[in-house]
mmCIF file of C-alpha atoms in Angstrom:
data_model
loop_
_atom_site.group_PDB
_atom_site.id
_atom_site.type_symbol
_atom_site.label_atom_id
_atom_site.label_comp_id
_atom_site.label_asym_id
_atom_site.label_seq_id
_atom_site.Cartn_x
_atom_site.Cartn_y
_atom_site.Cartn_z
ATOM 1 C CA MET A 213 23.140 -26.901 28.967
ATOM 2 C CA PRO A 214 22.067 -23.421 27.863
ATOM 3 C CA THR A 215 18.628 -22.880 26.372
ATOM 4 C CA VAL A 216 17.951 -21.604 22.875
ATOM 5 C CA GLN A 217 16.852 -18.229 24.200
ATOM 6 C CA GLU A 218 20.016 -17.843 26.300
ATOM 7 C CA VAL A 219 22.263 -18.643 23.330
ATOM 8 C CA VAL A 220 20.368 -16.232 21.034
ATOM 9 C CA HIS A 221 20.610 -13.412 23.569
ATOM 10 C CA SER A 222 24.309 -14.052 24.156
ATOM 11 C CA THR A 223 25.179 -13.831 20.436
ATOM 12 C CA GLN A 224 23.470 -10.415 19.940
ATOM 13 C CA SER A 225 23.589 -11.062 16.196
ATOM 14 C CA TYR A 226 19.893 -11.108 15.344
ATOM 15 C CA PRO A 227 17.681 -8.043 14.759
ATOM 16 C CA ALA A 228 15.035 -7.504 17.419
ATOM 17 C CA GLN A 229 12.171 -8.007 14.959
ATOM 18 C CA PHE A 230 13.492 -11.504 14.014
ATOM 19 C CA GLU A 231 14.811 -12.675 17.368
ATOM 20 C CA VAL A 232 11.430 -14.034 18.491
ATOM 21 C CA ARG A 233 11.079 -16.092 15.313
ATOM 22 C CA VAL A 234 14.604 -17.494 15.670
ATOM 23 C CA VAL A 235 13.885 -18.649 19.226
ATOM 24 C CA SER A 236 10.445 -20.034 18.330
ATOM 25 C CA GLU A 237 11.597 -22.050 15.305
ATOM 26 C CA ALA A 238 14.719 -23.358 17.049
ATOM 27 C CA ASN A 239 12.668 -24.529 20.066
ATOM 28 C CA GLU A 240 10.214 -26.279 17.741
ATOM 29 C CA LEU A 241 13.083 -28.076 15.973
ATOM 30 C CA VAL A 242 14.573 -29.165 19.310
ATOM 31 C CA ARG A 243 11.149 -30.469 20.442
ATOM 32 C CA ASP A 244 10.865 -32.583 17.281
ATOM 33 C CA PHE A 245 14.488 -33.773 17.490
ATOM 34 C CA PRO A 246 15.570 -33.755 21.165
ATOM 35 C CA SER A 247 19.048 -35.007 20.228
ATOM 36 C CA LEU A 248 19.876 -31.522 18.888
ATOM 37 C CA ALA A 249 21.406 -29.211 21.478
ATOM 38 C CA PRO A 250 21.780 -25.417 21.231
ATOM 39 C CA GLU A 251 25.214 -23.840 21.453
ATOM 40 C CA THR A 252 27.106 -20.794 20.200
ATOM 41 C CA GLY A 253 28.654 -21.256 16.769
ATOM 42 C CA GLN A 254 31.107 -19.156 14.782
ATOM 43 C CA LEU A 255 30.663 -18.213 11.127
ATOM 44 C CA ARG A 256 33.150 -16.328 8.970
ATOM 45 C CA ARG A 257 31.863 -13.481 6.822
ATOM 46 C CA SER A 258 33.075 -12.727 3.307
ATOM 47 C CA ASP A 259 35.335 -9.950 4.667
ATOM 48 C CA GLY A 260 37.139 -12.396 6.959
ATOM 49 C CA SER A 261 35.484 -11.326 10.212
ATOM 50 C CA HIS A 262 33.641 -13.784 12.466
ATOM 51 C CA VAL A 263 30.157 -13.612 13.909
ATOM 52 C CA SER A 264 28.561 -15.595 16.719
ATOM 53 C CA VAL A 265 25.295 -17.316 15.839
ATOM 54 C CA LEU A 266 22.965 -19.963 17.210
ATOM 55 C CA SER A 267 24.114 -23.489 16.397
ATOM 56 C CA LEU A 268 22.196 -26.749 16.885
ATOM 57 C CA ARG A 269 24.476 -29.777 17.119
ATOM 58 C CA GLY A 270 23.424 -33.395 17.463
ATOM 59 C CA VAL A 271 22.095 -36.299 15.426
ATOM 60 C CA LEU A 272 19.101 -36.883 13.166
ATOM 61 C CA PRO A 273 17.526 -40.361 13.509
ATOM 62 C CA ILE A 274 16.887 -42.117 10.184
ATOM 63 C CA THR A 275 15.743 -45.538 9.005
ATOM 64 C CA TYR A 276 17.664 -47.128 6.136
ATOM 65 C CA ARG A 277 16.842 -50.612 4.818
ATOM 66 C CA GLY A 278 15.062 -51.551 8.011
ATOM 67 C CA ALA A 279 17.840 -50.424 10.345
ATOM 68 C CA ASN A 280 17.978 -47.273 12.443
ATOM 69 C CA TYR A 281 20.917 -44.870 12.300
ATOM 70 C CA ASN A 282 21.892 -41.503 13.734
ATOM 71 C CA ILE A 283 23.379 -38.942 11.336
ATOM 72 C CA PRO A 284 25.573 -36.320 13.068
ATOM 73 C CA VAL A 285 24.793 -32.800 11.901
ATOM 74 C CA GLN A 286 25.382 -29.194 12.911
ATOM 75 C CA LEU A 287 22.962 -26.439 11.899
ATOM 76 C CA PHE A 288 23.951 -22.753 11.928
ATOM 77 C CA VAL A 289 21.152 -20.161 12.068
ATOM 78 C CA THR A 290 22.683 -17.306 10.042
ATOM 79 C CA GLU A 291 22.513 -13.718 11.294
ATOM 80 C CA ARG A 292 20.189 -12.802 8.394
ATOM 81 C CA PHE A 293 17.662 -15.523 9.233
ATOM 82 C CA PRO A 294 14.794 -15.896 8.239
ATOM 83 C CA ASN A 295 15.592 -13.998 5.030
ATOM 84 C CA MET A 296 18.645 -16.192 4.532
ATOM 85 C CA ALA A 297 18.608 -19.987 4.785
ATOM 86 C CA PRO A 298 20.504 -21.683 7.637
ATOM 87 C CA LEU A 299 23.729 -23.613 6.976
ATOM 88 C CA VAL A 300 23.665 -27.369 7.604
ATOM 89 C CA TYR A 301 26.770 -29.537 7.802
ATOM 90 C CA VAL A 302 27.074 -33.288 8.175
ATOM 91 C CA THR A 303 29.796 -33.688 10.818
ATOM 92 C CA PRO A 304 31.151 -37.226 10.620
ATOM 93 C CA THR A 305 33.031 -38.745 13.532
ATOM 94 C CA PRO A 306 36.524 -40.165 13.010
ATOM 95 C CA ALA A 307 34.907 -43.525 12.298
ATOM 96 C CA MET A 308 32.757 -42.107 9.504
ATOM 97 C CA VAL A 309 33.350 -40.984 5.922
ATOM 98 C CA VAL A 310 31.199 -38.532 3.949
ATOM 99 C CA ARG A 311 29.851 -39.974 0.691
ATOM 100 C CA HIS A 312 31.344 -38.208 -2.306
ATOM 101 C CA ASP A 313 28.459 -39.315 -4.533
ATOM 102 C CA HIS A 314 25.626 -38.005 -2.386
ATOM 103 C CA PRO A 315 23.293 -35.754 -4.451
ATOM 104 C CA TYR A 316 22.730 -33.207 -1.675
ATOM 105 C CA VAL A 317 25.932 -33.275 0.450
ATOM 106 C CA ASP A 318 29.328 -32.141 -0.869
ATOM 107 C CA LYS A 319 32.686 -33.535 0.138
ATOM 108 C CA ASN A 320 32.981 -30.972 2.959
ATOM 109 C CA GLY A 321 29.676 -32.123 4.478
ATOM 110 C CA LEU A 322 27.707 -29.001 3.439
ATOM 111 C CA VAL A 323 24.069 -29.795 2.661
ATOM 112 C CA ARG A 324 22.849 -28.322 -0.647
ATOM 113 C CA HIS A 325 19.232 -29.425 -0.808
ATOM 114 C CA PRO A 326 16.650 -27.433 -2.869
ATOM 115 C CA TYR A 327 14.780 -26.693 0.367
ATOM 116 C CA LEU A 328 17.822 -24.628 1.381
ATOM 117 C CA MET A 329 18.858 -23.364 -2.039
ATOM 118 C CA GLN A 330 15.302 -22.091 -2.738
ATOM 119 C CA TRP A 331 14.652 -20.886 0.800
ATOM 120 C CA ASN A 332 11.482 -18.812 1.194
ATOM 121 C CA PRO A 333 10.891 -17.242 4.633
ATOM 122 C CA ALA A 334 7.134 -17.301 4.048
ATOM 123 C CA ARG A 335 7.009 -21.086 3.470
ATOM 124 C CA CYS A 336 10.148 -22.561 5.034
ATOM 125 C CA CYS A 337 11.049 -23.129 8.691
ATOM 126 C CA LEU A 338 13.628 -25.002 10.771
ATOM 127 C CA ALA A 339 11.244 -27.785 11.811
ATOM 128 C CA GLY A 340 10.281 -28.381 8.174
ATOM 129 C CA LEU A 341 13.998 -28.480 7.288
ATOM 130 C CA GLY A 342 14.534 -31.191 9.912
ATOM 131 C CA VAL A 343 11.767 -33.333 8.390
ATOM 132 C CA VAL A 344 13.207 -32.845 4.884
ATOM 133 C CA LEU A 345 16.715 -33.873 6.019
ATOM 134 C CA VAL A 346 15.414 -37.013 7.737
ATOM 135 C CA ASN A 347 13.532 -38.051 4.585
ATOM 136 C CA VAL A 348 16.531 -37.340 2.303
ATOM 137 C CA PHE A 349 19.057 -39.096 4.526
ATOM 138 C CA SER A 350 16.716 -42.066 4.942
ATOM 139 C CA GLN A 351 16.760 -42.567 1.178
ATOM 140 C CA LYS A 352 20.559 -42.338 0.957
ATOM 141 C CA PRO A 353 22.676 -41.794 4.092
ATOM 142 C CA PRO A 354 25.346 -39.089 3.632
ATOM 143 C CA VAL A 355 27.990 -41.014 5.653
ATOM 144 C CA TYR A 356 29.182 -44.573 5.976
ATOM 145 C CA ALA A 357 31.530 -46.431 8.313
ATOM 146 C CA ARG A 358 35.211 -46.000 7.606
ATOM 147 C CA PRO A 359 36.474 -49.322 6.242
ATOM 148 C CA THR A 360 38.707 -51.431 8.570
ATOM 149 C CA GLN A 361 40.861 -54.478 7.922
ATOM 150 C CA ASN A 362 38.431 -56.877 9.587
ATOM 151 C CA ILE A 363 34.925 -55.922 8.549
ATOM 152 C CA SER A 364 32.287 -58.194 9.982
ATOM 153 C CA PRO A 365 28.957 -58.341 8.112
ATOM 154 C CA TYR A 366 27.189 -58.821 11.410
ATOM 155 C CA PRO A 367 26.716 -56.465 14.352
ATOM 156 C CA SER A 368 29.037 -56.883 17.288
ATOM 157 C CA LEU A 369 27.543 -57.797 20.642
ATOM 158 C CA SER A 370 30.229 -56.068 22.646
ATOM 159 C CA THR A 371 29.134 -53.085 24.689
ATOM 160 C CA HIS A 372 32.475 -51.437 25.407
ATOM 161 C CA ASN A 373 33.812 -48.403 23.477
ATOM 162 C CA SER A 374 30.416 -47.705 21.927
ATOM 163 C CA SER A 375 29.981 -44.458 19.972
ATOM 164 C CA ALA A 376 27.267 -41.893 20.395
ATOM 165 C CA PHE A 377 26.390 -42.178 16.686
ATOM 166 C CA ARG A 378 25.033 -44.967 14.512
ATOM 167 C CA PHE A 379 25.696 -44.947 10.788
ATOM 168 C CA PRO A 380 25.637 -47.374 7.832
ATOM 169 C CA SER A 381 28.779 -49.198 6.764
ATOM 170 C CA GLU A 382 29.902 -49.765 3.178
ATOM 171 C CA GLY A 383 31.853 -52.794 1.954
ATOM 172 C CA ASN A 384 32.894 -54.288 -1.366
ATOM 173 C CA SER A 385 29.798 -56.447 -1.522
ATOM 174 C CA GLY A 386 27.572 -53.381 -1.355
ATOM 175 C CA SER A 387 25.646 -54.777 1.653
ATOM 176 C CA LEU A 388 24.912 -52.263 4.381
ATOM 177 C CA TYR A 389 24.846 -53.178 8.050
ATOM 178 C CA PRO A 390 25.045 -51.272 11.289
ATOM 179 C CA SER A 391 28.659 -50.448 12.090
ATOM 180 C CA ASN A 392 30.603 -52.932 14.200
ATOM 181 C CA SER A 393 31.902 -50.018 16.266
ATOM 182 C CA GLU A 394 28.536 -49.773 18.058
ATOM 183 C CA PRO A 395 26.071 -52.349 19.273
ATOM 184 C CA LEU A 396 22.511 -52.403 18.062
ATOM 185 C CA SER A 397 20.271 -50.286 20.215
ATOM 186 C CA HIS A 398 17.476 -52.125 22.003
ATOM 187 C CA HIS A 399 15.562 -48.880 22.478
ATOM 188 C CA ASN A 400 14.595 -48.598 18.809
ATOM 189 C CA SER A 401 11.483 -50.699 19.158
ATOM 190 C CA SER A 402 8.678 -50.869 16.639
ATOM 191 C CA ASP A 403 6.571 -48.551 18.801
ATOM 192 C CA ALA A 404 9.261 -45.882 18.750
ATOM 193 C CA MET A 405 9.642 -46.295 15.007
ATOM 194 C CA GLU A 406 5.917 -45.903 14.450
ATOM 195 C CA ALA A 407 5.787 -42.866 16.732
ATOM 196 C CA ARG A 408 8.675 -41.194 14.892
ATOM 197 C CA ASN A 409 7.180 -41.987 11.488
ATOM 198 C CA ALA A 410 3.832 -40.619 12.665
ATOM 199 C CA SER A 411 5.578 -37.465 13.865
ATOM 200 C CA ILE A 412 7.253 -37.077 10.481
ATOM 201 C CA ARG A 413 3.988 -37.600 8.626
ATOM 202 C CA ARG A 414 2.270 -35.129 10.921
ATOM 203 C CA ARG A 415 4.995 -32.564 10.250
ATOM 204 C CA GLU A 416 4.654 -33.080 6.487
ATOM 205 C CA LEU A 417 0.884 -32.636 6.670
ATOM 206 C CA LEU A 418 1.289 -29.506 8.766
ATOM 207 C CA GLU A 419 3.731 -28.104 6.219
ATOM 208 C CA LYS A 420 1.295 -28.800 3.396
ATOM 209 C CA CYS A 421 -1.545 -27.165 5.321
ATOM 210 C CA ASN A 422 0.612 -24.167 6.158
ATOM 211 C CA ASP A 423 1.612 -23.783 2.519
ATOM 212 C CA ALA A 424 -2.014 -23.960 1.397
ATOM 213 C CA ILE A 425 -3.075 -21.432 4.039
ATOM 214 C CA ARG A 426 -0.219 -19.058 3.124
ATOM 215 C CA ARG A 427 -1.105 -19.248 -0.564
ATOM 216 C CA LYS A 428 -4.760 -18.606 0.229
ATOM 217 C CA LEU A 429 -3.913 -15.661 2.478
ATOM 218 C CA ASN A 430 -1.569 -14.201 -0.137
ATOM 219 C CA ASP A 431 -4.294 -14.484 -2.787
ATOM 220 C CA GLU A 432 -6.836 -12.871 -0.476
ATOM 221 C CA ARG A 433 -4.390 -10.103 0.407
ATOM 222 C CA ASP A 434 -3.639 -9.365 -3.251
ATOM 223 C CA SER A 435 -7.350 -9.341 -4.061
ATOM 224 C CA ALA A 436 -8.070 -7.030 -1.125
ATOM 225 C CA LYS A 437 -5.283 -4.667 -2.218
ATOM 226 C CA SER A 438 -6.664 -4.507 -5.743
ATOM 227 C CA ARG A 439 -10.172 -3.850 -4.473
ATOM 228 C CA MET A 440 -8.903 -1.189 -2.065
ATOM 229 C CA LEU A 441 -7.086 0.599 -4.889
ATOM 230 C CA GLU A 442 -10.253 0.523 -6.990
ATOM 231 C CA LEU A 443 -12.279 1.952 -4.107
ATOM 232 C CA TYR A 444 -9.727 4.720 -3.513
ATOM 233 C CA GLN A 445 -9.876 5.591 -7.213
ATOM 234 C CA GLU A 446 -13.676 5.677 -7.158
ATOM 235 C CA ARG A 447 -13.613 7.835 -4.030
ATOM 236 C CA HIS A 448 -11.237 10.282 -5.689
ATOM 237 C CA GLU A 449 -13.433 10.480 -8.785
ATOM 238 C CA LEU A 450 -16.570 11.004 -6.688
ATOM 239 C CA SER A 451 -14.864 13.735 -4.666
ATOM 240 C CA SER A 452 -13.784 15.496 -7.849
ATOM 241 C CA GLY A 453 -17.313 15.194 -9.261
ATOM 242 C CA ALA A 454 -18.835 16.566 -6.067
ATOM 243 C CA SER A 455 -16.511 19.577 -6.178
ATOM 244 C CA THR A 456 -17.440 20.233 -9.801
ATOM 245 C CA ILE A 457 -21.157 19.978 -9.040
ATOM 246 C CA GLN A 458 -20.814 22.308 -6.045
ATOM 247 C CA GLU A 459 -18.983 24.874 -8.166
ATOM 248 C CA GLY A 460 -21.761 24.618 -10.778
ATOM 249 C CA PHE A 461 -24.446 25.215 -8.137
ATOM 250 C CA SER A 462 -22.561 28.240 -6.783
ATOM 251 C CA SER A 463 -22.222 29.673 -10.294
ATOM 252 C CA LEU A 464 -25.937 29.152 -10.977
ATOM 253 C CA HIS A 465 -26.924 30.855 -7.709
ATOM 254 C CA LEU A 466 -24.677 33.820 -8.507
ATOM 255 C CA GLU A 467 -26.121 34.092 -12.005
ATOM 256 C CA ALA A 468 -29.659 33.936 -10.612
ATOM 257 C CA ASP A 469 -28.884 36.766 -8.191
ATOM 258 C CA ASN A 470 -27.452 38.844 -11.008
ATOM 259 C CA GLN A 471 -30.519 38.221 -13.167
ATOM 260 C CA ARG A 472 -32.860 39.221 -10.340
ATOM 261 C CA GLU A 473 -30.965 42.475 -9.877
ATOM 262 C CA ARG A 474 -31.131 43.077 -13.626
ATOM 263 C CA VAL A 475 -34.898 42.476 -13.619
ATOM 264 C CA GLN A 476 -35.329 45.031 -10.841
ATOM 265 C CA GLU A 477 -33.240 47.553 -12.766
ATOM 266 C CA LEU A 478 -35.270 46.966 -15.923
ATOM 267 C CA GLN A 479 -38.512 47.347 -13.985
ATOM 268 C CA LEU A 480 -37.320 50.665 -12.600
ATOM 269 C CA GLU A 481 -36.245 51.812 -16.055
ATOM 270 C CA LEU A 482 -39.616 50.728 -17.454
ATOM 271 C CA GLY A 483 -41.419 52.720 -14.799
ATOM 272 C CA SER A 484 -39.280 55.748 -15.541
ATOM 273 C CA LEU A 485 -39.977 55.469 -19.253
ATOM 274 C CA GLU A 486 -43.696 55.081 -18.675
ATOM 275 C CA THR A 487 -43.655 58.222 -16.540
ATOM 276 C CA TRP A 488 -41.805 60.148 -19.202
ATOM 277 C CA LEU A 489 -44.199 58.933 -21.900
ATOM 278 C CA GLU A 490 -47.156 59.939 -19.749
ATOM 279 C CA LYS A 491 -45.839 63.461 -19.291
ATOM 280 C CA ASN A 492 -44.895 63.891 -22.958
ATOM 281 C CA LYS A 493 -47.984 62.249 -24.409
ATOM 282 C CA GLY A 494 -49.546 65.493 -25.829
ATOM 283 C CA THR A 495 -46.429 67.039 -27.364
ATOM 284 C CA GLY A 496 -47.246 65.726 -30.877
ATOM 285 C CA GLU A 497 -45.354 63.541 -33.255
ATOM 286 C CA GLN A 498 -44.169 66.130 -35.766
ATOM 287 C CA ASP A 499 -40.531 65.718 -34.731
ATOM 288 C CA ASN A 500 -39.203 62.190 -34.228
ATOM 289 C CA ASN A 501 -35.544 63.175 -33.941
ATOM 290 C CA PRO A 502 -34.124 61.612 -30.716
ATOM 291 C CA ASP A 503 -31.867 64.628 -30.163
ATOM 292 C CA ALA A 504 -34.888 66.904 -30.499
ATOM 293 C CA LEU A 505 -36.766 64.749 -28.031
ATOM 294 C CA MET A 506 -33.872 64.923 -25.629
ATOM 295 C CA SER A 507 -33.723 68.701 -26.060
ATOM 296 C CA ARG A 508 -37.426 69.022 -25.233
ATOM 297 C CA THR A 509 -36.989 67.122 -21.978
ATOM 298 C CA THR A 510 -37.764 69.634 -19.274
ATOM 299 C CA ASN A 511 -37.393 67.228 -16.350
ATOM 300 C CA VAL A 512 -33.792 67.278 -15.171
ATOM 301 C CA GLN A 513 -34.123 63.928 -13.365
ATOM 302 C CA GLN A 514 -35.371 62.153 -16.479
ATOM 303 C CA ASP A 515 -32.568 63.648 -18.480
ATOM 304 C CA GLN A 516 -30.044 62.367 -15.932
ATOM 305 C CA VAL A 517 -31.594 58.887 -16.053
ATOM 306 C CA LEU A 518 -31.337 58.728 -19.820
ATOM 307 C CA ARG A 519 -27.774 60.001 -19.901
ATOM 308 C CA SER A 520 -26.677 57.699 -17.073
ATOM 309 C CA SER A 521 -28.368 54.696 -18.763
ATOM 310 C CA ALA A 522 -26.565 55.517 -22.012
ATOM 311 C CA GLU A 523 -23.284 55.837 -20.118
ATOM 312 C CA ASN A 524 -23.866 52.537 -18.300
ATOM 313 C CA LEU A 525 -24.514 50.665 -21.566
ATOM 314 C CA ALA A 526 -21.520 52.281 -23.219
ATOM 315 C CA LEU A 527 -19.268 51.260 -20.323
ATOM 316 C CA GLN A 528 -20.662 47.719 -20.502
ATOM 317 C CA ASP A 529 -19.765 47.558 -24.193
ATOM 318 C CA LEU A 530 -16.298 48.907 -23.389
ATOM 319 C CA LEU A 531 -15.741 46.146 -20.816
ATOM 320 C CA TYR A 532 -16.759 43.545 -23.383
ATOM 321 C CA ALA A 533 -14.366 45.079 -25.924
ATOM 322 C CA LEU A 534 -11.507 45.031 -23.377
ATOM 323 C CA GLU A 535 -12.156 41.371 -22.598
ATOM 324 C CA GLU A 536 -12.150 40.505 -26.299
ATOM 325 C CA GLY A 537 -8.917 42.438 -26.744
ATOM 326 C CA MET A 538 -7.245 40.578 -23.892
ATOM 327 C CA ASP A 539 -8.352 37.191 -25.278
ATOM 328 C CA ALA A 540 -6.941 38.192 -28.673
ATOM 329 C CA GLY A 541 -3.644 39.284 -27.094
ATOM 330 C CA LEU A 542 -4.077 42.941 -28.001
ATOM 331 C CA VAL A 543 -4.376 44.064 -24.371
ATOM 332 C CA ASP A 544 -2.062 42.837 -21.607
ATOM 333 C CA VAL A 545 -3.387 41.709 -18.249
ATOM 334 C CA GLY A 546 -2.082 44.733 -16.336
ATOM 335 C CA THR A 547 -3.768 47.203 -18.676
ATOM 336 C CA TYR A 548 -6.951 45.150 -18.618
ATOM 337 C CA LEU A 549 -7.130 45.162 -14.814
ATOM 338 C CA LYS A 550 -6.310 48.877 -14.597
ATOM 339 C CA GLU A 551 -8.951 49.918 -17.146
ATOM 340 C CA THR A 552 -11.496 47.513 -15.701
ATOM 341 C CA ARG A 553 -11.172 49.169 -12.292
ATOM 342 C CA LYS A 554 -11.679 52.622 -13.814
ATOM 343 C CA ILE A 555 -14.670 51.541 -15.894
ATOM 344 C CA GLY A 556 -16.177 49.649 -12.977
ATOM 345 C CA ARG A 557 -15.953 52.737 -10.764
ATOM 346 C CA LYS A 558 -17.670 54.893 -13.418
ATOM 347 C CA GLN A 559 -20.306 52.228 -14.031
ATOM 348 C CA PHE A 560 -21.000 51.978 -10.317
ATOM 349 C CA TYR A 561 -21.590 55.743 -10.031
ATOM 350 C CA ALA A 562 -23.825 55.743 -13.147
ATOM 351 C CA ARG A 563 -25.950 52.864 -11.876
ATOM 352 C CA ALA A 564 -26.176 54.369 -8.398
ATOM 353 C CA LEU A 565 -27.398 57.672 -9.874
ATOM 354 C CA ILE A 566 -29.960 55.866 -12.050
ATOM 355 C CA ARG A 567 -31.270 53.894 -9.103
ATOM 356 C CA LYS A 568 -31.493 56.979 -6.887
ATOM 357 C CA ILE A 569 -33.400 59.005 -9.518
ATOM 358 C CA GLN A 570 -35.664 56.051 -10.345
ATOM 359 C CA LEU A 571 -36.600 55.676 -6.698
ATOM 360 C CA GLN A 572 -37.413 59.382 -6.526
ATOM 361 C CA LEU A 573 -39.503 59.211 -9.717
ATOM 362 C CA ALA A 574 -41.310 56.148 -8.462
ATOM 363 C CA GLU A 575 -42.127 57.963 -5.225
ATOM 364 C CA GLU A 576 -43.394 60.962 -7.176
ATOM 365 C CA GLN A 577 -45.508 58.698 -9.374
ATOM 366 C CA ARG A 578 -47.054 57.030 -6.368
ATOM 367 C CA SER A 579 -47.832 60.412 -4.848
ATOM 368 C CA HIS A 580 -49.353 61.610 -8.147
ATOM 369 C CA HIS A 581 -51.546 58.504 -8.424
ATOM 370 C CA ALA A 582 -52.620 58.912 -4.821
ATOM 371 C CA SER A 583 -53.678 62.515 -5.380
ATOM 372 C CA LEU A 584 -55.614 61.573 -8.538
ATOM 373 C CA HIS A 585 -57.347 58.813 -6.677
ATOM 374 C CA ALA A 586 -58.282 61.266 -3.904
ATOM 375 C CA GLN A 587 -59.716 63.746 -6.406
ATOM 376 C CA VAL A 588 -61.765 61.052 -8.118
ATOM 377 C CA SER A 589 -63.106 59.910 -4.780
ATOM 378 C CA HIS A 590 -64.299 63.416 -3.961
#
C-alpha cells in the first residue's frame, strides 16, 4: 500500500508551499483512524477536465445506541487545500442505503457539515474533521442496512460472507440493530471503546486549545502591527523634526557669521570716520553743507571710502527693491537673477575697495600714534 507522501508526490497537483501541510495533516488523520488508506483519486473540474488528488478511503468507527458500527467514507484532498475544504463522501456498500433525511449528508452521499462549509485554514484540519464526522455520525448514522424480505431483529451468529463494514439497520418498528449481513465483532471490547472515546476527547481538547492559541496569537500580531505602525510614524515625525532643527541651526550659524563680518566692517568704518574727524577738527563749523564738506576733503583715500560706502548702501537698497518687485510680480525671475549678479559684482568691488583703504588708513593711524608716543617719550 502506498504511503501518503508517495501518493501526494505522484499526483503533482499541490503547490510546493502546501505539499508539506497536506502530507502532515493526512498522516495525522491516518494515525487517528488507521482504517483510512491513502490512494490516488480523480476529481472533475468545472471545465470538464480531471485532476489527480490524494484520497483517503476506509471506514470511520462510530457508536450508536450502544452498538459499534463502521461508516464507509472517501475523503478527497482538493488541489487548493488548505485554502479550500476537502470533499467527503459517504460510500455505501451494495447492502447499505444513504439516509435521505440526514441533516448533513445529501442523497449522493456528499457531506455538507458546517465544519466544511465554513472551512478556515487557520483553524480547521483533517484530523479535526475526522473527529467532527465521528461525533455527527454517532448521533445519526448516514446509512442503514438495505431492507430484505426476512429481517431478523437479532444479530446472526454465522461467520461466512461477512462484510468489511458494519452499519445500522432500519425496519418498520424503528428499532436499530447491527445488520444481519455481518456478525458482531468481538474485538470491540469496553477497553477499546474507552480508548477511542478518550482519543476523541483528547482531539477535541487539542482543537479547543489550538483555537484559543490561534486567537491569542492573532490578537498579539494585530496589536504588534498597530504598535509598529505607531512607532514608524513617530520615527518619521522625529526625523522630520531633527531635519528642521538642523536647518535652523545652520541658518543661525550663517547669520552669526554675517553679523560678525558686518561688525568688523562697521568697526573699520568707525575708525576711518574717527581719523577723518581728527584731521578735520580745526576747519571750523561755518559751513555744514555735506557737499561742501566732501569738496574740502583733501585725502583721496577718505574720499574713496565715502563714495564706495555710499555706493555699497545704494546697491543694497537696489537689491531690496528688486526682491520686493519680484515678490510683487513686477520683475520676473530671469531679470531678477541677471540684475542681482550685476549688482553683486559691483557691491563686491565697492566693499573690497573700502576694506583695502580702511586697512591702509588703520595702518597709517597706528604709525601716527606710534610716532606721537615716541615724541612724548623723548
